[in-house]
């Protein structure tokens, strides 16, 4: 094997080891994360109701943005989809947390 191939193999081994360690860390902290979510997001409105409300708020907001943009839904579709998912996530978690 050449020197470049050996370096590539070592780099691949390091990246694989880091991915395994990251996966292990995520698996070990999952119970802590679920406990945190249960205590902080459960009281109040609830995740399911907040998701329904935030879906409709996001759709209405983005339709208003698309109409105001001028070229409608088709010209700005890639930006509307990205905005939809980010708005939906923010509205969903904020509604569940605040209410």
CSV table of C-alpha atoms in Angstrom, one decimal:
chain,number,residue,atom,x,y,z
A,1,UNK,CA,0.0,0.0,0.0
A,2,UNK,CA,1.1,3.5,-0.7
A,3,UNK,CA,1.6,6.2,1.9
A,4,UNK,CA,-1.6,8.0,0.7
A,5,UNK,CA,-3.7,4.9,1.0
A,6,UNK,CA,-2.4,4.3,4.5
A,7,UNK,CA,-3.2,7.9,5.5
A,8,UNK,CA,-6.7,7.5,4.0
A,9,UNK,CA,-7.2,4.2,5.9
A,10,UNK,CA,-6.1,5.8,9.2
A,11,UNK,CA,-8.5,8.8,8.6
A,12,UNK,CA,-11.3,6.4,7.8
A,13,UNK,CA,-10.7,4.5,11.0
A,14,UNK,CA,-10.6,7.7,13.1
A,15,UNK,CA,-13.9,8.9,11.6
A,16,UNK,CA,-15.5,5.5,12.1
A,17,UNK,CA,-14.4,5.5,15.8
A,18,UNK,CA,-15.7,9.0,16.3
A,19,UNK,CA,-19.1,8.0,14.8
A,20,UNK,CA,-19.3,5.0,17.1
A,21,UNK,CA,-18.5,7.2,20.1
A,22,UNK,CA,-21.1,9.7,19.1
A,23,UNK,CA,-23.7,7.1,18.7
A,24,UNK,CA,-22.9,5.6,22.1
A,25,UNK,CA,-23.1,9.0,23.7
A,26,UNK,CA,-26.5,9.7,22.1
A,27,UNK,CA,-27.7,6.3,23.2
A,28,UNK,CA,-26.5,6.8,26.8
A,29,UNK,CA,-28.0,10.3,27.1
A,30,UNK,CA,-31.4,9.3,25.6
A,31,UNK,CA,-33.1,8.5,29.0
A,32,UNK,CA,-31.9,11.9,30.4
A,33,UNK,CA,-33.2,13.7,27.4
A,34,UNK,CA,-36.6,11.9,27.5
A,35,UNK,CA,-36.9,12.8,31.2
A,36,UNK,CA,-36.1,16.4,30.5
A,37,UNK,CA,-38.7,16.5,27.8
A,38,UNK,CA,-41.4,14.9,30.0
A,39,UNK,CA,-40.9,17.3,32.8
A,40,UNK,CA,-40.7,20.5,30.8
A,41,UNK,CA,-43.0,19.9,27.9
A,42,UNK,CA,-45.8,17.8,29.3
A,43,UNK,CA,-47.8,20.2,31.5
A,44,UNK,CA,-50.0,22.7,29.7
A,45,UNK,CA,-51.2,22.5,26.1
A,46,UNK,CA,-49.3,19.3,25.2
A,47,UNK,CA,-47.2,18.4,22.2
A,48,UNK,CA,-50.1,17.0,20.1
A,49,UNK,CA,-52.4,20.0,20.4
A,50,UNK,CA,-49.5,22.4,19.9
A,51,UNK,CA,-48.5,20.6,16.7
A,52,UNK,CA,-52.0,21.0,15.2
A,53,UNK,CA,-52.2,24.7,16.2
A,54,UNK,CA,-48.6,25.4,14.9
A,55,UNK,CA,-49.4,23.7,11.6
A,56,UNK,CA,-52.3,26.0,10.8
A,57,UNK,CA,-50.5,29.1,12.0
A,58,UNK,CA,-47.5,28.2,9.8
A,59,UNK,CA,-49.6,27.5,6.7
A,60,UNK,CA,-51.5,30.8,7.1
A,61,UNK,CA,-48.3,32.8,7.7
A,62,UNK,CA,-46.5,31.3,4.7
A,63,UNK,CA,-49.5,31.8,2.4
A,64,UNK,CA,-49.5,35.5,3.4
A,65,UNK,CA,-45.8,35.6,2.7
A,66,UNK,CA,-46.2,33.9,-0.7
A,67,UNK,CA,-48.9,36.3,-1.8
A,68,UNK,CA,-46.9,39.3,-0.7
A,69,UNK,CA,-43.8,38.0,-2.5
A,70,UNK,CA,-45.4,38.7,-5.9
A,71,UNK,CA,-44.6,35.6,-7.9
A,72,UNK,CA,-46.7,33.3,-5.8
A,73,UNK,CA,-46.2,29.8,-4.6
A,74,UNK,CA,-44.3,28.3,-7.5
A,75,UNK,CA,-41.5,30.8,-7.8
A,76,UNK,CA,-40.5,30.7,-4.1
A,77,UNK,CA,-41.3,27.0,-3.4
A,78,UNK,CA,-37.8,26.0,-2.2
A,79,UNK,CA,-37.8,28.9,0.3
A,80,UNK,CA,-41.3,28.3,1.4
A,81,UNK,CA,-40.6,24.7,2.2
A,82,UNK,CA,-37.5,25.5,4.3
A,83,UNK,CA,-39.4,28.3,6.0
A,84,UNK,CA,-42.4,26.0,6.7
A,85,UNK,CA,-40.3,23.4,8.5
A,86,UNK,CA,-38.4,26.0,10.6
A,87,UNK,CA,-41.5,28.0,11.4
A,88,UNK,CA,-43.4,24.8,12.3
A,89,UNK,CA,-40.7,23.6,14.6
A,90,UNK,CA,-40.4,26.9,16.4
A,91,UNK,CA,-44.1,27.5,16.7
A,92,UNK,CA,-44.7,23.9,17.9
A,93,UNK,CA,-42.1,23.9,20.6
A,94,UNK,CA,-42.9,27.4,21.8
A,95,UNK,CA,-46.6,26.7,22.0
A,96,UNK,CA,-46.0,23.5,23.9
A,97,UNK,CA,-43.5,25.1,26.3
A,98,UNK,CA,-45.4,28.4,27.0
A,99,UNK,CA,-48.9,27.1,27.2
